[in-house]
mmCIF file of C-alpha atoms in Angstrom:
data_model
loop_
_atom_site.group_PDB
_atom_site.id
_atom_site.type_symbol
_atom_site.label_atom_id
_atom_site.label_comp_id
_atom_site.label_asym_id
_atom_site.label_seq_id
_atom_site.Cartn_x
_atom_site.Cartn_y
_atom_site.Cartn_z
ATOM 1 C CA UNK H 1 4.265 6.668 17.007
ATOM 2 C CA UNK H 2 3.548 10.424 17.015
ATOM 3 C CA UNK H 3 1.346 12.271 14.619
ATOM 4 C CA UNK H 4 0.713 15.953 14.207
ATOM 5 C CA UNK H 5 -0.759 18.451 11.771
ATOM 6 C CA UNK H 6 1.579 20.620 9.754
ATOM 7 C CA UNK H 7 0.654 24.194 8.862
ATOM 8 C CA UNK H 8 -0.400 24.555 5.221
ATOM 9 C CA UNK H 9 2.232 25.839 2.864
ATOM 10 C CA UNK H 10 5.100 24.602 4.867
ATOM 11 C CA UNK H 11 7.366 21.896 3.393
ATOM 12 C CA UNK H 12 7.486 18.608 5.337
ATOM 13 C CA UNK H 13 10.834 18.141 7.151
ATOM 14 C CA UNK H 14 12.797 14.988 7.223
ATOM 15 C CA UNK H 15 11.659 13.205 10.307
ATOM 16 C CA UNK H 16 13.155 10.514 12.517
ATOM 17 C CA UNK H 17 11.858 7.002 11.979
ATOM 18 C CA UNK H 18 8.423 6.506 13.596
ATOM 19 C CA UNK H 19 7.366 10.143 13.407
ATOM 20 C CA UNK H 20 4.972 11.217 10.667
ATOM 21 C CA UNK H 21 2.378 14.025 10.050
ATOM 22 C CA UNK H 22 -1.183 13.422 9.001
ATOM 23 C CA UNK H 23 -1.586 13.401 5.243
ATOM 24 C CA UNK H 24 -3.266 16.570 4.004
ATOM 25 C CA UNK H 25 -5.999 15.236 1.830
ATOM 26 C CA UNK H 26 -7.714 18.480 0.984
ATOM 27 C CA UNK H 27 -6.195 18.893 -2.444
ATOM 28 C CA UNK H 28 -4.682 15.439 -3.124
ATOM 29 C CA UNK H 29 -7.673 13.372 -4.161
ATOM 30 C CA UNK H 30 -7.853 11.791 -7.572
ATOM 31 C CA UNK H 31 -10.994 10.232 -8.820
ATOM 32 C CA UNK H 32 -11.434 7.885 -11.671
ATOM 33 C CA UNK H 33 -13.368 4.909 -13.093
ATOM 34 C CA UNK H 34 -11.324 1.732 -13.278
ATOM 35 C CA UNK H 35 -12.650 -0.504 -16.145
ATOM 36 C CA UNK H 36 -9.529 -2.629 -16.707
ATOM 37 C CA UNK H 37 -10.035 -6.189 -17.984
ATOM 38 C CA UNK H 38 -9.903 -8.708 -15.210
ATOM 39 C CA UNK H 39 -7.361 -11.174 -16.551
ATOM 40 C CA UNK H 40 -5.273 -12.554 -13.715
ATOM 41 C CA UNK H 41 -1.754 -10.898 -13.493
ATOM 42 C CA UNK H 42 1.325 -13.019 -13.759
ATOM 43 C CA UNK H 43 2.964 -14.381 -10.541
ATOM 44 C CA UNK H 44 6.616 -15.375 -10.196
ATOM 45 C CA UNK H 45 8.003 -17.143 -7.195
ATOM 46 C CA UNK H 46 11.189 -14.999 -6.907
ATOM 47 C CA UNK H 47 14.046 -15.667 -4.634
ATOM 48 C CA UNK H 48 12.704 -14.634 -1.279
ATOM 49 C CA UNK H 49 13.039 -16.262 1.974
ATOM 50 C CA UNK H 50 10.109 -15.388 4.179
ATOM 51 C CA UNK H 51 10.881 -15.708 7.822
ATOM 52 C CA UNK H 52 7.245 -15.313 8.733
ATOM 53 C CA UNK H 53 6.546 -18.906 7.585
ATOM 54 C CA UNK H 54 8.648 -20.394 10.260
ATOM 55 C CA UNK H 55 6.901 -23.126 12.456
ATOM 56 C CA UNK H 56 6.665 -20.716 15.426
ATOM 57 C CA UNK H 57 5.204 -17.959 13.292
ATOM 58 C CA UNK H 58 2.427 -20.238 11.840
ATOM 59 C CA UNK H 59 0.939 -20.813 15.309
ATOM 60 C CA UNK H 60 0.278 -17.092 15.703
ATOM 61 C CA UNK H 61 -2.677 -15.365 14.060
ATOM 62 C CA UNK H 62 -1.753 -12.777 11.376
ATOM 63 C CA UNK H 63 -3.610 -9.582 10.550
ATOM 64 C CA UNK H 64 -2.489 -9.150 6.941
ATOM 65 C CA UNK H 65 -0.565 -10.472 4.008
ATOM 66 C CA UNK H 66 1.501 -8.270 1.670
ATOM 67 C CA UNK H 67 2.062 -8.938 -1.991
ATOM 68 C CA UNK H 68 4.691 -7.012 -3.943
ATOM 69 C CA UNK H 69 3.929 -6.362 -7.685
ATOM 70 C CA UNK H 70 5.892 -4.962 -10.628
ATOM 71 C CA UNK H 71 3.226 -3.916 -13.154
ATOM 72 C CA UNK H 72 1.125 -7.150 -13.610
ATOM 73 C CA UNK H 73 3.724 -9.494 -12.231
ATOM 74 C CA UNK H 74 3.783 -10.548 -8.555
ATOM 75 C CA UNK H 75 7.399 -10.864 -7.314
ATOM 76 C CA UNK H 76 8.177 -13.069 -4.422
ATOM 77 C CA UNK H 77 5.748 -14.859 -2.086
ATOM 78 C CA UNK H 78 3.133 -13.387 0.234
ATOM 79 C CA UNK H 79 4.682 -11.717 3.310
ATOM 80 C CA UNK H 80 2.608 -12.611 6.405
ATOM 81 C CA UNK H 81 2.396 -9.989 9.144
ATOM 82 C CA UNK H 82 2.007 -10.993 12.786
ATOM 83 C CA UNK H 83 3.381 -8.011 14.622
ATOM 84 C CA UNK H 84 1.426 -4.778 15.176
ATOM 85 C CA UNK H 85 3.565 -2.882 12.683
ATOM 86 C CA UNK H 86 5.814 -3.872 9.743
ATOM 87 C CA UNK H 87 8.385 -1.885 7.786
ATOM 88 C CA UNK H 88 8.301 -2.445 4.053
ATOM 89 C CA UNK H 89 11.443 -1.028 2.430
ATOM 90 C CA UNK H 90 14.050 -1.313 -0.227
ATOM 91 C CA UNK H 91 17.014 -0.281 1.869
ATOM 92 C CA UNK H 92 16.625 0.429 5.547
ATOM 93 C CA UNK H 93 19.877 0.046 7.604
ATOM 94 C CA UNK H 94 19.399 -2.425 10.404
ATOM 95 C CA UNK H 95 15.713 -2.590 9.488
ATOM 96 C CA UNK H 96 13.397 -5.511 10.160
ATOM 97 C CA UNK H 97 10.450 -6.368 7.968
ATOM 98 C CA UNK H 98 9.757 -6.848 4.316
ATOM 99 C CA UNK H 99 12.875 -6.018 2.294
ATOM 100 C CA UNK H 100 11.884 -5.494 -1.353
ATOM 101 C CA UNK H 101 15.550 -5.096 -2.353
ATOM 102 C CA UNK H 102 15.986 -8.844 -1.723
ATOM 103 C CA UNK H 103 13.375 -9.803 -4.307
ATOM 104 C CA UNK H 104 14.966 -10.926 -7.499
ATOM 105 C CA UNK H 105 13.438 -10.873 -10.934
ATOM 106 C CA UNK H 106 15.132 -11.380 -14.320
ATOM 107 C CA UNK H 107 14.881 -8.783 -17.099
ATOM 108 C CA UNK H 108 13.483 -5.932 -15.058
ATOM 109 C CA UNK H 109 12.674 -2.910 -17.145
ATOM 110 C CA UNK H 110 14.481 0.391 -16.753
ATOM 111 C CA UNK H 111 11.344 2.058 -15.380
ATOM 112 C CA UNK H 112 10.983 -0.598 -12.657
ATOM 113 C CA UNK H 113 14.577 -0.268 -11.698
ATOM 114 C CA UNK H 114 14.373 3.522 -11.409
ATOM 115 C CA UNK H 115 11.167 3.226 -9.302
ATOM 116 C CA UNK H 116 12.679 0.591 -7.008
ATOM 117 C CA UNK H 117 15.620 2.998 -6.380
ATOM 118 C CA UNK H 118 13.095 5.513 -5.074
ATOM 119 C CA UNK H 119 11.454 3.223 -2.526
ATOM 120 C CA UNK H 120 14.345 3.798 0.122
ATOM 121 C CA UNK H 121 12.896 3.540 3.640
ATOM 122 C CA UNK H 122 9.556 2.797 2.172
ATOM 123 C CA UNK H 123 6.511 2.676 4.506
ATOM 124 C CA UNK H 124 5.588 1.691 8.021
ATOM 125 C CA UNK H 125 2.352 -0.235 8.058
ATOM 126 C CA UNK H 126 0.651 -0.126 11.468
ATOM 127 C CA UNK H 127 -2.364 -1.845 12.916
ATOM 128 C CA UNK H 128 -3.994 0.531 15.363
ATOM 129 C CA UNK H 129 -7.355 0.547 17.284
ATOM 130 C CA UNK H 130 -9.138 2.685 14.705
ATOM 131 C CA UNK H 131 -7.758 0.909 11.596
ATOM 132 C CA UNK H 132 -4.607 0.445 9.546
ATOM 133 C CA UNK H 133 -2.248 3.399 8.990
ATOM 134 C CA UNK H 134 0.533 3.794 6.441
ATOM 135 C CA UNK H 135 3.493 6.043 7.206
ATOM 136 C CA UNK H 136 5.460 7.404 4.272
ATOM 137 C CA UNK H 137 9.119 7.165 5.318
ATOM 138 C CA UNK H 138 10.575 7.414 1.746
ATOM 139 C CA UNK H 139 11.711 10.563 0.022
ATOM 140 C CA UNK H 140 8.894 10.274 -2.639
ATOM 141 C CA UNK H 141 5.094 10.189 -2.589
ATOM 142 C CA UNK H 142 3.063 7.104 -2.233
ATOM 143 C CA UNK H 143 -0.385 6.657 -3.778
ATOM 144 C CA UNK H 144 -3.138 4.730 -1.957
ATOM 145 C CA UNK H 145 -6.504 3.154 -2.832
ATOM 146 C CA UNK H 146 -8.754 1.478 -0.325
ATOM 147 C CA UNK H 147 -12.370 0.423 -0.047
ATOM 148 C CA UNK H 148 -12.793 2.740 2.958
ATOM 149 C CA UNK H 149 -11.463 5.719 0.913
ATOM 150 C CA UNK H 150 -13.932 5.069 -1.941
ATOM 151 C CA UNK H 151 -17.365 6.643 -2.179
ATOM 152 C CA UNK H 152 -20.001 3.940 -1.389
ATOM 153 C CA UNK H 153 -22.029 2.565 -4.278
ATOM 154 C CA UNK H 154 -20.041 4.619 -6.785
ATOM 155 C CA UNK H 155 -17.938 3.474 -9.687
ATOM 156 C CA UNK H 156 -15.424 6.141 -8.994
ATOM 157 C CA UNK H 157 -12.355 4.968 -7.048
ATOM 158 C CA UNK H 158 -10.370 7.409 -4.870
ATOM 159 C CA UNK H 159 -6.669 7.565 -4.984
ATOM 160 C CA UNK H 160 -4.829 9.509 -2.232
ATOM 161 C CA UNK H 161 -1.387 11.046 -2.687
ATOM 162 C CA UNK H 162 0.716 10.942 0.529
ATOM 163 C CA UNK H 163 3.791 13.055 0.604
ATOM 164 C CA UNK H 164 7.058 12.078 2.418
ATOM 165 C CA UNK H 165 6.784 12.467 6.152
ATOM 166 C CA UNK H 166 2.993 12.134 6.166
ATOM 167 C CA UNK H 167 0.575 9.383 7.173
ATOM 168 C CA UNK H 168 -2.868 8.200 6.215
ATOM 169 C CA UNK H 169 -5.410 5.779 7.566
ATOM 170 C CA UNK H 170 -5.559 3.328 4.644
ATOM 171 C CA UNK H 171 -8.282 1.229 6.230
ATOM 172 C CA UNK H 172 -10.962 2.169 8.697
ATOM 173 C CA UNK H 173 -12.459 -0.771 10.635
ATOM 174 C CA UNK H 174 -15.670 0.936 11.617
ATOM 175 C CA UNK H 175 -16.323 2.286 8.146
ATOM 176 C CA UNK H 176 -15.540 -1.140 6.633
ATOM 177 C CA UNK H 177 -18.279 -2.861 8.762
ATOM 178 C CA UNK H 178 -20.711 -0.290 7.588
ATOM 179 C CA UNK H 179 -19.777 -0.510 3.906
ATOM 180 C CA UNK H 180 -19.919 -4.346 3.843
ATOM 181 C CA UNK H 181 -23.566 -4.167 4.851
ATOM 182 C CA UNK H 182 -24.489 -1.259 2.561
ATOM 183 C CA UNK H 183 -22.344 -1.699 -0.540
ATOM 184 C CA UNK H 184 -24.082 -2.756 -3.754
ATOM 185 C CA UNK H 185 -21.681 -5.102 -5.541
ATOM 186 C CA UNK H 186 -23.466 -4.417 -8.837
ATOM 187 C CA UNK H 187 -21.479 -1.195 -8.922
ATOM 188 C CA UNK H 188 -18.042 -3.020 -8.870
ATOM 189 C CA UNK H 189 -16.105 -3.300 -12.089
ATOM 190 C CA UNK H 190 -14.460 -6.678 -11.948
ATOM 191 C CA UNK H 191 -13.509 -8.573 -8.744
ATOM 192 C CA UNK H 192 -14.078 -6.603 -5.566
ATOM 193 C CA UNK H 193 -12.189 -7.226 -2.350
ATOM 194 C CA UNK H 194 -13.526 -5.157 0.624
ATOM 195 C CA UNK H 195 -10.359 -5.985 2.629
ATOM 196 C CA UNK H 196 -7.692 -5.119 0.170
ATOM 197 C CA UNK H 197 -5.494 -1.857 0.012
ATOM 198 C CA UNK H 198 -3.222 -0.989 -2.883
ATOM 199 C CA UNK H 199 -0.203 1.267 -2.471
ATOM 200 C CA UNK H 200 2.059 2.513 -5.343
ATOM 201 C CA UNK H 201 5.525 3.776 -4.806
ATOM 202 C CA UNK H 202 6.425 7.156 -6.475
ATOM 203 C CA UNK H 203 3.980 6.737 -9.392
ATOM 204 C CA UNK H 204 0.280 7.565 -9.337
ATOM 205 C CA UNK H 205 -2.463 6.230 -11.480
ATOM 206 C CA UNK H 206 -5.820 7.543 -12.691
ATOM 207 C CA UNK H 207 -7.138 10.084 -15.213
ATOM 208 C CA UNK H 208 -4.410 12.634 -14.301
ATOM 209 C CA UNK H 209 -1.660 10.146 -15.267
ATOM 210 C CA UNK H 210 -0.701 8.127 -18.270
ATOM 211 C CA UNK H 211 -1.194 5.077 -16.048
ATOM 212 C CA UNK H 212 -4.934 4.466 -15.781
ATOM 213 C CA UNK H 213 -4.679 1.332 -13.671
ATOM 214 C CA UNK H 214 -2.663 0.169 -10.728
ATOM 215 C CA UNK H 215 -1.199 -2.689 -12.853
ATOM 216 C CA UNK H 216 0.509 -0.002 -15.000
ATOM 217 C CA UNK H 217 2.585 1.195 -12.016
ATOM 218 C CA UNK H 218 6.088 -0.102 -11.829
ATOM 219 C CA UNK H 219 6.183 -0.967 -8.106
ATOM 220 C CA UNK H 220 3.095 -1.453 -5.896
ATOM 221 C CA UNK H 221 1.882 -3.310 -2.902
ATOM 222 C CA UNK H 222 -1.406 -5.172 -2.260
ATOM 223 C CA UNK H 223 -2.323 -5.340 1.435
ATOM 224 C CA UNK H 224 -4.651 -8.298 2.051
ATOM 225 C CA UNK H 225 -6.218 -7.719 5.376
ATOM 226 C CA UNK H 226 -7.495 -10.592 7.588
ATOM 227 C CA UNK H 227 -11.012 -10.578 8.848
ATOM 228 C CA UNK H 228 -9.766 -11.371 12.369
ATOM 229 C CA UNK H 229 -9.057 -8.094 14.129
#
């Protein structure tokens, strides 16, 4: 997969699958303090057949699980990832991976329906030597929060906005090891998972938005990384 820097002020061009620019993070950082109550969100089984749970797949080691959420409700089962990269999409012709368009849920709100229609080709999640990268292949921005994007020992979370055609390292292995030894968990508001990444499609959250918390976003992903790298 190729990456390259784009001159500032130039609009990102539609790129072929597998090609993305680095995300320009110079003016896209949102900071906020998340103090949401820690009640467990709802989980629904959905109608999703996960091929990754086949007997052959179970024998292999996985590097992450992906959960898809609509507001506070998880839709479908966890999607287990064994390959080095996985496409997560709503509609990708001849695509292989986690197809969110196949996940059914009764009584979806109009907001969720509109946001789901914007997922399109979605993202490519790739495990690489330096960490985990997310490549935005859709036509709308994605918003990312990760422990390795946060400021250590600070209540302020960092949310990155990644434009179409750009990529971002959502999880840094080396930084994660340092943070787990240095982080003071007394700073955490609610449950803290040092190996979890959250990605929202099309809708941001934080002080600059009406949505203060990730659970207010219509469509978002929770990437649960395995400790085995």
